mmCIF file of C-alpha atoms in Angstrom:
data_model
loop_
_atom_site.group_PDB
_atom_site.id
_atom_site.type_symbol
_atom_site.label_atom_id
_atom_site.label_comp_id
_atom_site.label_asym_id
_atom_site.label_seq_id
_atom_site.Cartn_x
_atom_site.Cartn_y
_atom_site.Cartn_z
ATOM 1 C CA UNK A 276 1.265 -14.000 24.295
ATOM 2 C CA UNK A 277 0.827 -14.316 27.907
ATOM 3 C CA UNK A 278 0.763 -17.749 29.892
ATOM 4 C CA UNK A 279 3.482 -20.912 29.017
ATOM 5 C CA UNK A 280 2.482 -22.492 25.454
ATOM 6 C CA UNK A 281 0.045 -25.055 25.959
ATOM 7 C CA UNK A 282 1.602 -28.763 24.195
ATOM 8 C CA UNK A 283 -0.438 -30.557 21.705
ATOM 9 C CA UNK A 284 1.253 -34.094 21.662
ATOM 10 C CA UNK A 285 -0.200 -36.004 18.675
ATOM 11 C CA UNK A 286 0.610 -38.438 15.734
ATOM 12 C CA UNK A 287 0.159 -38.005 12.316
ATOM 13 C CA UNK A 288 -1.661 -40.813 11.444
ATOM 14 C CA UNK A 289 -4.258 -40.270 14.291
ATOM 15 C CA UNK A 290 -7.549 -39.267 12.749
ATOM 16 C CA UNK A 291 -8.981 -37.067 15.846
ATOM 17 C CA UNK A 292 -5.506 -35.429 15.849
ATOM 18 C CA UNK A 293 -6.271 -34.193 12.546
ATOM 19 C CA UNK A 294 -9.292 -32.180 13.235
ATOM 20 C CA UNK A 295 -7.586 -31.013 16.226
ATOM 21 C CA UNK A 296 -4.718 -29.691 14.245
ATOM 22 C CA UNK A 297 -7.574 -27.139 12.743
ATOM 23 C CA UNK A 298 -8.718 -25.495 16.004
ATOM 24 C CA UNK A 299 -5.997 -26.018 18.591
ATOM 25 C CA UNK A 300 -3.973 -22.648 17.515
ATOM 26 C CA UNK A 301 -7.336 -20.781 17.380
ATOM 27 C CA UNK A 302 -8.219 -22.146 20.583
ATOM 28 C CA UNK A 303 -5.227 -20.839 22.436
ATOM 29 C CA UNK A 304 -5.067 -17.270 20.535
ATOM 30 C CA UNK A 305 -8.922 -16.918 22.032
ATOM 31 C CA UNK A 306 -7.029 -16.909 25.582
ATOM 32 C CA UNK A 307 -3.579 -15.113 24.015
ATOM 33 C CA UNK A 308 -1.511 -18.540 24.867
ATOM 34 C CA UNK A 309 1.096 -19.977 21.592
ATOM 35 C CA UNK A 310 0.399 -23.615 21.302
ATOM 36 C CA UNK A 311 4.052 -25.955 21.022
ATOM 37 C CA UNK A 312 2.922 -28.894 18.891
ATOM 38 C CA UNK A 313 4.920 -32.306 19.397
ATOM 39 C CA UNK A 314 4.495 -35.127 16.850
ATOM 40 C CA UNK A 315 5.467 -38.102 18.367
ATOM 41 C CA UNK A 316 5.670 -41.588 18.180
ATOM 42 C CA UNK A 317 2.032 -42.886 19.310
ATOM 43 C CA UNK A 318 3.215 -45.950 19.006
ATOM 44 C CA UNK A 319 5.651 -45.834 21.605
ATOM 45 C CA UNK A 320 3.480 -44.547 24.094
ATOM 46 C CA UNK A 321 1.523 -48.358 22.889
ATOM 47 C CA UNK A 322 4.567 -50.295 24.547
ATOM 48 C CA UNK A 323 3.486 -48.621 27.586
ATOM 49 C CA UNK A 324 -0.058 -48.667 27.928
ATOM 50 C CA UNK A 325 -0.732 -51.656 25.850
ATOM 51 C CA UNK A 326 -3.001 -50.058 23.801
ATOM 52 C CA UNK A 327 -2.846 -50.167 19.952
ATOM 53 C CA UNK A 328 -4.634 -48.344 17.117
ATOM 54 C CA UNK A 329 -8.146 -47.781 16.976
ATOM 55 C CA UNK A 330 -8.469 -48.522 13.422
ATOM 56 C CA UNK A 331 -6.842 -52.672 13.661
ATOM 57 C CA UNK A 332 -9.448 -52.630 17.341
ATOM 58 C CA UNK A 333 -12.162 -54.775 17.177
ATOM 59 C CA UNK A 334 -15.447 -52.688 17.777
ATOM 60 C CA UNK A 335 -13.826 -49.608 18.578
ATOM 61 C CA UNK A 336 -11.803 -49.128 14.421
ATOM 62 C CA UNK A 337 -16.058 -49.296 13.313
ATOM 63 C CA UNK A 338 -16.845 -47.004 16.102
ATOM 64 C CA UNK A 339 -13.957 -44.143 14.684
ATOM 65 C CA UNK A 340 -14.300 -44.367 11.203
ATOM 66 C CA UNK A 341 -18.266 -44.163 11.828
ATOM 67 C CA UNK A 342 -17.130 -40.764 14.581
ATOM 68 C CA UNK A 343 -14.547 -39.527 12.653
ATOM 69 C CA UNK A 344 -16.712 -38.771 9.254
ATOM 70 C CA UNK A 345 -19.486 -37.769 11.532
ATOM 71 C CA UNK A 346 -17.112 -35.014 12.311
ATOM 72 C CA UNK A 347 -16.129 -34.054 9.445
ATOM 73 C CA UNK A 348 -19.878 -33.311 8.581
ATOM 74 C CA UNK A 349 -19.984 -31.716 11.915
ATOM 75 C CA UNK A 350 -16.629 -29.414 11.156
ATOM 76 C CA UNK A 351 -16.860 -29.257 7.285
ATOM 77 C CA UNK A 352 -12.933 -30.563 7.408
ATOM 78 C CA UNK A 353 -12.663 -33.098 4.371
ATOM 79 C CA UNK A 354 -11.773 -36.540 5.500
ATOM 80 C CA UNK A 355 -11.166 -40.002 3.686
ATOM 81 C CA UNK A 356 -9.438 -42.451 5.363
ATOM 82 C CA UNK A 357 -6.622 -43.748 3.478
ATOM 83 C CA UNK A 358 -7.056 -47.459 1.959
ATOM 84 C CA UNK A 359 -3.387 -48.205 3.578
ATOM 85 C CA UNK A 360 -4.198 -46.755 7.039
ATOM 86 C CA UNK A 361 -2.603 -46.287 9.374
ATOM 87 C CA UNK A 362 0.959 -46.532 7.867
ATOM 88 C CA UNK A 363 4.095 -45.122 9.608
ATOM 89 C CA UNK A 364 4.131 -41.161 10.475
ATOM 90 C CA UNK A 365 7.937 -41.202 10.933
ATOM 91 C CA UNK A 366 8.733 -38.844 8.073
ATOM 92 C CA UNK A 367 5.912 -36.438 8.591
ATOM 93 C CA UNK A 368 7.127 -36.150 12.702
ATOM 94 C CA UNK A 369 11.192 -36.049 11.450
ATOM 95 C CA UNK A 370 10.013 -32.977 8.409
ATOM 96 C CA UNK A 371 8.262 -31.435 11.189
ATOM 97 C CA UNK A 372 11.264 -31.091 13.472
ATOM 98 C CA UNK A 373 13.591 -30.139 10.713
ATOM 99 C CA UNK A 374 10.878 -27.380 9.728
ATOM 100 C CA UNK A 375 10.533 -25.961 12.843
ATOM 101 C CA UNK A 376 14.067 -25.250 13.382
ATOM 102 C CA UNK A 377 14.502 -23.278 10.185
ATOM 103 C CA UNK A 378 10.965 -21.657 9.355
ATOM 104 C CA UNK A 379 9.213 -21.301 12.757
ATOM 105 C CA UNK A 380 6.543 -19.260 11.214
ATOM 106 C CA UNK A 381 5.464 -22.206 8.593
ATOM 107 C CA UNK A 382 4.972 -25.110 10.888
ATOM 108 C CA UNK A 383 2.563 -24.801 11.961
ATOM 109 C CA UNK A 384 1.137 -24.858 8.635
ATOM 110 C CA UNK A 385 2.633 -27.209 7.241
ATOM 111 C CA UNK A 386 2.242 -29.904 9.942
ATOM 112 C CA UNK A 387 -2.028 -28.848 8.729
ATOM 113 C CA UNK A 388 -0.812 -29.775 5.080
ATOM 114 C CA UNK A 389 0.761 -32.952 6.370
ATOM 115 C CA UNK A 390 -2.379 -33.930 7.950
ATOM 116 C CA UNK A 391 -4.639 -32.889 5.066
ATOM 117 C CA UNK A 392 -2.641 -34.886 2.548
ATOM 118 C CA UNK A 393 -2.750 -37.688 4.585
ATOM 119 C CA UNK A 394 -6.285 -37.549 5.812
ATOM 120 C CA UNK A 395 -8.247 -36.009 2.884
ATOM 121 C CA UNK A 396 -5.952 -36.040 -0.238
ATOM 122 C CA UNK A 397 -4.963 -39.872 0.184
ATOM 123 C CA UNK A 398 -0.908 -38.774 -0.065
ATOM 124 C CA UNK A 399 1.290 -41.944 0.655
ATOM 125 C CA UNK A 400 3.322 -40.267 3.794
ATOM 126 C CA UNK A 401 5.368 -43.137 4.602
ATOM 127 C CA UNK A 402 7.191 -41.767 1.310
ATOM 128 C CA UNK A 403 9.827 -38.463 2.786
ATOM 129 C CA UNK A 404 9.795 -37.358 -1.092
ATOM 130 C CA UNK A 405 5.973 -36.484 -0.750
ATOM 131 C CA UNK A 406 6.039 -35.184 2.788
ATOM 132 C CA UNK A 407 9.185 -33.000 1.353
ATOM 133 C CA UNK A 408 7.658 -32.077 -1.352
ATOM 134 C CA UNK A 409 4.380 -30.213 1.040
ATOM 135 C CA UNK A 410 6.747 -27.495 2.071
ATOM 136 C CA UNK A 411 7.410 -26.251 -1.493
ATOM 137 C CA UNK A 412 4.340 -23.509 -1.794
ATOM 138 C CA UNK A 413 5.227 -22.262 1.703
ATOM 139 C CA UNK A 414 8.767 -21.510 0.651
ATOM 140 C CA UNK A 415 10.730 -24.308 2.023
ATOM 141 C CA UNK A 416 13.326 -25.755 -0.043
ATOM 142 C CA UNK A 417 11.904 -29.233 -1.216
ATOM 143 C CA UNK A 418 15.235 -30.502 -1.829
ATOM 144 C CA UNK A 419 16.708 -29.311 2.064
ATOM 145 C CA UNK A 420 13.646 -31.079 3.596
ATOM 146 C CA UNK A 421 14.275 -34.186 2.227
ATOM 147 C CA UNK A 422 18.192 -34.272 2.453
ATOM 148 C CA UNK A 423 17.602 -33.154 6.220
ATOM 149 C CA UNK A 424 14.920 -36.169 6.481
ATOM 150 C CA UNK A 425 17.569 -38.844 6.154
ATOM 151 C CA UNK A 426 19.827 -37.251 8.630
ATOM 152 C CA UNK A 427 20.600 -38.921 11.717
ATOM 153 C CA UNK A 428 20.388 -36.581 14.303
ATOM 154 C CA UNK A 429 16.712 -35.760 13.171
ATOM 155 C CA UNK A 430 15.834 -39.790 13.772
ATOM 156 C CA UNK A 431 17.347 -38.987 17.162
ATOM 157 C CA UNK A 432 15.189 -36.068 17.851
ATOM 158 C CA UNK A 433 11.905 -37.846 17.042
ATOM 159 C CA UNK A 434 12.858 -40.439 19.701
ATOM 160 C CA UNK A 435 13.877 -38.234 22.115
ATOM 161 C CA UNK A 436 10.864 -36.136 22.037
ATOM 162 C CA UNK A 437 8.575 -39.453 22.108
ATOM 163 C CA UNK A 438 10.936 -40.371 25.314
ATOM 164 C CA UNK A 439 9.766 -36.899 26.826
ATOM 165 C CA UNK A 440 5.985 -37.915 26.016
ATOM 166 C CA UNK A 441 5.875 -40.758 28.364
ATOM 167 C CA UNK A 442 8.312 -39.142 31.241
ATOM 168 C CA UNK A 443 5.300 -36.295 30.958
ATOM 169 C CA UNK A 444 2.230 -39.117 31.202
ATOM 170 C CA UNK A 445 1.277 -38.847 27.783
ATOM 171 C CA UNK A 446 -0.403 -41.476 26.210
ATOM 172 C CA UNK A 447 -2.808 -40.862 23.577
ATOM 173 C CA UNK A 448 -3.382 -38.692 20.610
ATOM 174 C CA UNK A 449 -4.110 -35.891 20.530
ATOM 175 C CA UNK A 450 -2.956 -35.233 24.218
ATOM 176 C CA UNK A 451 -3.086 -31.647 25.618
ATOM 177 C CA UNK A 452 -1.014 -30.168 28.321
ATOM 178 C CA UNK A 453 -1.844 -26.674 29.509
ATOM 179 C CA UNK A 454 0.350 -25.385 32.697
ATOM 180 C CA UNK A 455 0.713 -29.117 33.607
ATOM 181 C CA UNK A 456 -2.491 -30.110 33.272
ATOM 182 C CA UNK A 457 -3.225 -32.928 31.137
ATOM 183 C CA UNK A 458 -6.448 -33.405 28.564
ATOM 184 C CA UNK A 459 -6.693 -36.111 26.358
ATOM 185 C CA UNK A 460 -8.773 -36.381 23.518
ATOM 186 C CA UNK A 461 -10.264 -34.072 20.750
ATOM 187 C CA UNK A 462 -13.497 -33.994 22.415
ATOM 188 C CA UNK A 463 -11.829 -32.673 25.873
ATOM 189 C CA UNK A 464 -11.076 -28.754 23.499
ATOM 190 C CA UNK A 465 -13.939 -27.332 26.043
ATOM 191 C CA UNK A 466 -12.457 -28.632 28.951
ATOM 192 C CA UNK A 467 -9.205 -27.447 27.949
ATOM 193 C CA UNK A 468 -10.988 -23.880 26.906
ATOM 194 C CA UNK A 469 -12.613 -23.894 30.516
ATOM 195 C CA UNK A 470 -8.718 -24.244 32.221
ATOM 196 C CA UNK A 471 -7.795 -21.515 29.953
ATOM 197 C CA UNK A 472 -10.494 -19.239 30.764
ATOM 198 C CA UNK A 473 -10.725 -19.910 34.690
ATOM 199 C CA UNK A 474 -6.954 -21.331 35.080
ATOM 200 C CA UNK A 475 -8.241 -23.374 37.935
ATOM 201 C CA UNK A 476 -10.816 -25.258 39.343
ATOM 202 C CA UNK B 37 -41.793 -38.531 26.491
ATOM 203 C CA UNK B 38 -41.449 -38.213 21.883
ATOM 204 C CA UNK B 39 -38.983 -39.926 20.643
ATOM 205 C CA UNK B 40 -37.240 -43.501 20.890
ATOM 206 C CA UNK B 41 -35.403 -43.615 24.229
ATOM 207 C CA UNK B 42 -32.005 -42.769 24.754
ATOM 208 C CA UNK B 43 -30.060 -46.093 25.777
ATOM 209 C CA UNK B 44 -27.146 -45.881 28.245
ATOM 210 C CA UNK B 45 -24.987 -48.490 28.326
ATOM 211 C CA UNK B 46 -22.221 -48.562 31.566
ATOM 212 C CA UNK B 47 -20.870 -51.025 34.281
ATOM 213 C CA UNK B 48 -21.161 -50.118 37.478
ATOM 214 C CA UNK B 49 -17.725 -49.318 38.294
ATOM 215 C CA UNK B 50 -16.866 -47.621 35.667
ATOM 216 C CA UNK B 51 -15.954 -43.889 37.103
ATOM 217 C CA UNK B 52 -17.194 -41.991 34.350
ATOM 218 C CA UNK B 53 -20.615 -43.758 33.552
ATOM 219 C CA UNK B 54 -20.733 -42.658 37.368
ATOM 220 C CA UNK B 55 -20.690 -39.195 36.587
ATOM 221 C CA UNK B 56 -22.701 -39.679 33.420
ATOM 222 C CA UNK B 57 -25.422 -41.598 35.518
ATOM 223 C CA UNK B 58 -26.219 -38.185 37.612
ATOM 224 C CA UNK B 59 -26.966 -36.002 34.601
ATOM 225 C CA UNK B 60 -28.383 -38.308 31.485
ATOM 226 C CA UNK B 61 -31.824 -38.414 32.854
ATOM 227 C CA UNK B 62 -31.747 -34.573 32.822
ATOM 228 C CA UNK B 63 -30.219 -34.430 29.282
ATOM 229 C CA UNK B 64 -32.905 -36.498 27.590
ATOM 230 C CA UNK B 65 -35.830 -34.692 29.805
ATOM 231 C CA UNK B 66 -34.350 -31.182 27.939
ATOM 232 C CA UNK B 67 -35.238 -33.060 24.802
ATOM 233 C CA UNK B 68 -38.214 -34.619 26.034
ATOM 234 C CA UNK B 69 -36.886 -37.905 25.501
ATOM 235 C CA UNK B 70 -36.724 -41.185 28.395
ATOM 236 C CA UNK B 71 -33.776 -42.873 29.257
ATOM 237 C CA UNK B 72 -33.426 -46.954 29.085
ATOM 238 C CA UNK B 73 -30.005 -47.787 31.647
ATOM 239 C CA UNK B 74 -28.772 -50.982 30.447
ATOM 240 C CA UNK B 75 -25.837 -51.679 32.961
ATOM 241 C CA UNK B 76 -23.684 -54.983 31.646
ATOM 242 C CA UNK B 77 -20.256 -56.659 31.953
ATOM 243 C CA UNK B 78 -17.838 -54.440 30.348
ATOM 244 C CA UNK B 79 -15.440 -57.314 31.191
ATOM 245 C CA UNK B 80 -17.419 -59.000 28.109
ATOM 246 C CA UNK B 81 -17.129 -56.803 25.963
ATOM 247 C CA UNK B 82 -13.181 -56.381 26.955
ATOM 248 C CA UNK B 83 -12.962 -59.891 25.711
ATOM 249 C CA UNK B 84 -13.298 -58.506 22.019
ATOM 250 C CA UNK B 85 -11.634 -55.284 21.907
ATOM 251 C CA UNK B 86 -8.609 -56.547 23.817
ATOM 252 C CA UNK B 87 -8.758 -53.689 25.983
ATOM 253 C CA UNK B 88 -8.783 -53.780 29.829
ATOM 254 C CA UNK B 89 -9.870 -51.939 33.077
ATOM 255 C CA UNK B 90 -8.583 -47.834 32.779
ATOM 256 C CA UNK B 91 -7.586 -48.022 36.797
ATOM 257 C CA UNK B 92 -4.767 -51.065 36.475
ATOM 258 C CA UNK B 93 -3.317 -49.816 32.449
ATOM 259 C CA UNK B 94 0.051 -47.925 33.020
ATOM 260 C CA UNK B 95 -0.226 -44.165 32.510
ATOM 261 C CA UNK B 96 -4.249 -44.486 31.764
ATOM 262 C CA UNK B 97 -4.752 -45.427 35.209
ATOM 263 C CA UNK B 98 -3.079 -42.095 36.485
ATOM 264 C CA UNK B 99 -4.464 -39.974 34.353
ATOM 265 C CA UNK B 100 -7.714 -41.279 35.354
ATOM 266 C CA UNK B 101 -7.566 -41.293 38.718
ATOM 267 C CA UNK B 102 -6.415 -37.245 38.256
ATOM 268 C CA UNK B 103 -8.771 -36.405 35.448
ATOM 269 C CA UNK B 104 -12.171 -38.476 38.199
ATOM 270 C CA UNK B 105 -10.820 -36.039 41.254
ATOM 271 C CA UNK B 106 -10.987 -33.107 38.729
ATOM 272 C CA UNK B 107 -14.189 -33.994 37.465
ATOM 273 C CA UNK B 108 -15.807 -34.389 41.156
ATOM 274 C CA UNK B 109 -14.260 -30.733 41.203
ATOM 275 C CA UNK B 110 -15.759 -29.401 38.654
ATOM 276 C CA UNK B 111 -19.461 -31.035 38.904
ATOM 277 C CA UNK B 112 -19.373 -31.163 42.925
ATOM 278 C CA UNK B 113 -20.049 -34.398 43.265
ATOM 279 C CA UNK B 114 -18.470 -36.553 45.987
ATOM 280 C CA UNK B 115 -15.539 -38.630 44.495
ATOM 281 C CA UNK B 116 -13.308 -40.922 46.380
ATOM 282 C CA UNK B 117 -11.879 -43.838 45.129
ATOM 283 C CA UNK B 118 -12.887 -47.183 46.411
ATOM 284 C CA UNK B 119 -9.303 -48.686 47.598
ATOM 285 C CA UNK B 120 -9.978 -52.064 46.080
ATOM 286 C CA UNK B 121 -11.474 -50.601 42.760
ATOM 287 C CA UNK B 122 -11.688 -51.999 40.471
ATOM 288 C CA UNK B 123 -14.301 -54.849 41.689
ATOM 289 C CA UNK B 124 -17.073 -56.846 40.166
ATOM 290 C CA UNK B 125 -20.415 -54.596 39.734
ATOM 291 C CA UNK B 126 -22.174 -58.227 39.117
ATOM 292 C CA UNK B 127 -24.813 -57.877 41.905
ATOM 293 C CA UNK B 128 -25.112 -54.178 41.153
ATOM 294 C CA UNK B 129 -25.950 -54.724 37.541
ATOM 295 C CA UNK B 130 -28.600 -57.911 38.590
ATOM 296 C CA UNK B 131 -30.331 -55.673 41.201
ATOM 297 C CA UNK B 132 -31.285 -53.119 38.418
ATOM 298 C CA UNK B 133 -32.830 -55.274 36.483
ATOM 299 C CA UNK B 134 -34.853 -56.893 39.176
ATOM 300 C CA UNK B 135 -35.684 -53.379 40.639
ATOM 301 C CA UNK B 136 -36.387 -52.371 36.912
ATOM 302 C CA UNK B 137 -39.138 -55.040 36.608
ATOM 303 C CA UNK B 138 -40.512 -54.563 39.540
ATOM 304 C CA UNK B 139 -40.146 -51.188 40.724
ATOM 305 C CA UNK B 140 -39.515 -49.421 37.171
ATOM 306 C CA UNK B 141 -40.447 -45.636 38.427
ATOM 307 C CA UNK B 142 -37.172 -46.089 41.448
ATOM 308 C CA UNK B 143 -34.917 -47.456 39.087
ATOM 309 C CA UNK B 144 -32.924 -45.182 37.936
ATOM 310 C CA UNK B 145 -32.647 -43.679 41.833
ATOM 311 C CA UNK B 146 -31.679 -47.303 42.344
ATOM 312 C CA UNK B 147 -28.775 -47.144 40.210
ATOM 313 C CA UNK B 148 -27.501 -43.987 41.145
ATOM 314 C CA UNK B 149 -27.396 -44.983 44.857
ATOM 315 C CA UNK B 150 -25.569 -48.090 43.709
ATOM 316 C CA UNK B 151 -23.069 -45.888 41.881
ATOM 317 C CA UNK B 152 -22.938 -42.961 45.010
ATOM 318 C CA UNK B 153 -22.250 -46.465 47.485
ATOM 319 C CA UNK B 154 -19.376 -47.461 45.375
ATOM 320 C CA UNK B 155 -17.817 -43.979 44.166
ATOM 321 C CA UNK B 156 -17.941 -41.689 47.334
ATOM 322 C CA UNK B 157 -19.399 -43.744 50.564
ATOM 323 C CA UNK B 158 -17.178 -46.691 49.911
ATOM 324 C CA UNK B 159 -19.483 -49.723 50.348
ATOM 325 C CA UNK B 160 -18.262 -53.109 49.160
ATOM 326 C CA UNK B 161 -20.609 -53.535 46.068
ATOM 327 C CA UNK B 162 -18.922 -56.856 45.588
ATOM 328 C CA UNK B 163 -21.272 -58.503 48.461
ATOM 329 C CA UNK B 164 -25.236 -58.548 47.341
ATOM 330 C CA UNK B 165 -26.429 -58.211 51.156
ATOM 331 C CA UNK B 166 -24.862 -54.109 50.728
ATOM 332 C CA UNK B 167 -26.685 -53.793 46.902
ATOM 333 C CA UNK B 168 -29.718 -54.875 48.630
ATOM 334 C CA UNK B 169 -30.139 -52.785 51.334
ATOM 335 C CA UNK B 170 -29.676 -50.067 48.917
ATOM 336 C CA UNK B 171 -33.106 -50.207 47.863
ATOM 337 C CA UNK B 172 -34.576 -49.911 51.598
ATOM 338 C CA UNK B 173 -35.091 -46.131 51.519
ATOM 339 C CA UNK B 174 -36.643 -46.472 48.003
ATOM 340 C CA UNK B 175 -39.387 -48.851 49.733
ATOM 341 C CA UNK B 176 -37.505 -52.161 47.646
ATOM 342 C CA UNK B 177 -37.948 -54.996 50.146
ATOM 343 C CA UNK B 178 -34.215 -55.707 51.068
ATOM 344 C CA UNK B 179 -34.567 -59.463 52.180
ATOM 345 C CA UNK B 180 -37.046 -59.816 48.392
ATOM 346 C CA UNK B 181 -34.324 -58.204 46.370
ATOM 347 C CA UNK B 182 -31.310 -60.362 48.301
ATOM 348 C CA UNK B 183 -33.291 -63.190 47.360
ATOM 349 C CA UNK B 184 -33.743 -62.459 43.869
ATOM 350 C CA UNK B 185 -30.107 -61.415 43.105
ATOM 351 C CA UNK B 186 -29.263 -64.890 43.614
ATOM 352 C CA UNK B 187 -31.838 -66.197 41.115
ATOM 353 C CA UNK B 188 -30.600 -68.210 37.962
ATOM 354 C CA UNK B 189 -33.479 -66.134 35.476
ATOM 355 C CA UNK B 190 -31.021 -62.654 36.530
ATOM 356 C CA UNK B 191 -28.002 -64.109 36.063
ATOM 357 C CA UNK B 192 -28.751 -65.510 32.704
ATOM 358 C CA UNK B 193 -30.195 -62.022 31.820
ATOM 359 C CA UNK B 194 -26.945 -59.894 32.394
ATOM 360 C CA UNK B 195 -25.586 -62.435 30.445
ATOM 361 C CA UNK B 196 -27.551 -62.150 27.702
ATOM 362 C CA UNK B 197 -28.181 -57.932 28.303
ATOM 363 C CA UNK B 198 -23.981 -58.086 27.887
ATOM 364 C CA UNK B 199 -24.319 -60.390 24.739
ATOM 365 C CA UNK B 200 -26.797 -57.238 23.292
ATOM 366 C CA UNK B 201 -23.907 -54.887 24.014
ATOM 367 C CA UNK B 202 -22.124 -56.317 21.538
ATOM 368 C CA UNK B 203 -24.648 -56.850 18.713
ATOM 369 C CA UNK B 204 -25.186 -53.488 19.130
ATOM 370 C CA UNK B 205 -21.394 -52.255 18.533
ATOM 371 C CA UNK B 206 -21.166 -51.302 22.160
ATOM 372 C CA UNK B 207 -18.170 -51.435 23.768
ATOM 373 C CA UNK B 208 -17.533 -49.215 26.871
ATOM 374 C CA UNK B 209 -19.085 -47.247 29.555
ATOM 375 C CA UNK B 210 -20.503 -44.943 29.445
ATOM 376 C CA UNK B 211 -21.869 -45.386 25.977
ATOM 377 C CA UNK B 212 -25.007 -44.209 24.407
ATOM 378 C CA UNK B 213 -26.796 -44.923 21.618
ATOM 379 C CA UNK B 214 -29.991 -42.115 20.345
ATOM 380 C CA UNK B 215 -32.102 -43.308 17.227
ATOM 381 C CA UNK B 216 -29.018 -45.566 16.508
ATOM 382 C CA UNK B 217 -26.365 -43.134 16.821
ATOM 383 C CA UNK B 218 -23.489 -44.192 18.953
ATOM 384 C CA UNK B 219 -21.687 -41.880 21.653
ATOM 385 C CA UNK B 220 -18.986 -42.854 23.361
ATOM 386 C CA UNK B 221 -18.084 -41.535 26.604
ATOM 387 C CA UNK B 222 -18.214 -38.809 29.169
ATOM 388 C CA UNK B 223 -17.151 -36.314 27.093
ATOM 389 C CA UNK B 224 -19.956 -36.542 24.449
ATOM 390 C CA UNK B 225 -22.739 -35.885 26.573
ATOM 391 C CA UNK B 226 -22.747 -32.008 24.547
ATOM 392 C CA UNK B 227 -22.366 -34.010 21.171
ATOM 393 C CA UNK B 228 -25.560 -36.230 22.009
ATOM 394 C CA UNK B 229 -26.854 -33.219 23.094
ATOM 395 C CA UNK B 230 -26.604 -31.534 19.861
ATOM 396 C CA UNK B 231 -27.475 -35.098 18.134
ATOM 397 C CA UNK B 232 -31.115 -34.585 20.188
ATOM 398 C CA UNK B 233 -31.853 -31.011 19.752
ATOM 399 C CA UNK B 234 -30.729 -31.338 15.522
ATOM 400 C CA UNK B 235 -31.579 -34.956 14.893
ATOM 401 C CA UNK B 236 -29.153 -34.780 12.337
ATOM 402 C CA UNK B 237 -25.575 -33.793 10.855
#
């Protein structure tokens, strides 16, 4: 791969991350660039900019339930929104850290599988036993995720990296950043694709 | 023109439904459909979503301001930032819809002279004597349209155009809604696109 890694900053319960958790790595490979994905705490980013979730926003949670199944007919990605969403990411973002240490190949993967059992297989992930238990059929030790979930320096790293997100001017979900530039939103992929192809404008 | 028209909903200083405002007319032509501009008071519909202005929320506002300059790069349209933006687009949005009902086939010109004064020749859209004399090279009788702007029958019909907004689930600018079908944004202009050449998903 030529070209830094372009950053995907997202959170796992953010339904436009999800569908662009199934195109970003494509996306990059089209212009031979790796892609670093960052879970972080959206949330955070909230105490910032004031915003909060779409979904508890007047208005706007009927607009993105309304957009986000109209793309899933668009993509052909399942999607049901969970009856308990949004609940806490935090154990999806601390397995993903862990993972990514120890079996750099799968994480990519398995942050997909995360997504998917949160946003189309109705998976509680506020539980760490069931985000755990998703690395099992790509060879990761179920029982070493979870012990490694509870640990404290992982709950450190999680932080940090959603400290890094707002020293960087990242704000939403998903949240691009390609040589420094900055795209936010799913819907901003071609815009992002046109920086990669023309690397300036 | 086939078809229902396409309605765009925006406030005048909004920077993106500036940018939307010089290309929607040619989108719905492609599809042979007409355009209805409904400019309103996004500050209304603020009131329900709890959201506020882009320019003054931390880390939104500097994205924006970098993603507007980038934008005016990439469609070549003149860009500079009013220094006292954000300010009311109240006479802005009455003078449409007096031009509208009077001078329906310069309307839309109208509008994107009103947007051009605020967004790159930095005119004070906040007095009506500068909206008005927008209209001068369009044949609009400036002292007729001054007159008007300060009519009771337009201000009670902004009013009630912003109360529409949000019947109609609208909520930001630009926003636009084809057959029903809502699109939020800039960046889904292509997704409307594709909405109006498949009529469905």
């Amino acid at each position: 791969m030529r070209g830094a890694p372009i950053e995907f900053w997202f959170d796992f319960s953010s339904g436009y991350a999800y569908f662009a958790a199934h195109v970003i790595d494509e996306v990059a490979q089209r212009h031979d660039r790796s892609v670093l994905w960052r879970p972080y705490m959206l949330g955070v980013a909230f105490k910032h900019t004031g915003a909060r979730g779409l979904s508890s926003t007047p208005m706007k949670g009927d607009y993105a339930r309304r957009d986000w199944a109209r793309l899933a007919r668009i993509t052909g990605l399942g999607f049901q929104l969970p009856p308990n969403h949004p609940i806490t990411a935090l154990p999806a973002s601390r397995a993903y850290y862990w993972v990514e240490e120890r079996f750099p190949e799968q994480a990519h993967e398995f942050a997909r599988r995360a997504f998917r059992a949160y946003y189309s297989e109705g998976a509680d992930m506020s539980s760490p036993a069931n985000v755990a238990a998703l690395g099992e059929p790509l060879g990761i030790p179920t029982a070493d995720l979870e012990a490694g979930l509870a640990s404290p320096p992982l709950k450190e790293r999680v932080k940090a990296v959603s400290a890094e997100a707002i020293e960087k001017g990242v704000f939403g979900s998903p949240f691009f950043l390609a040589d420094g530039e900055p795209f936010w939103g799913w819907d901003r992929i071609p815009m992002l694709e046109q920086w990669l192809r023309t690397g300036s404008w």
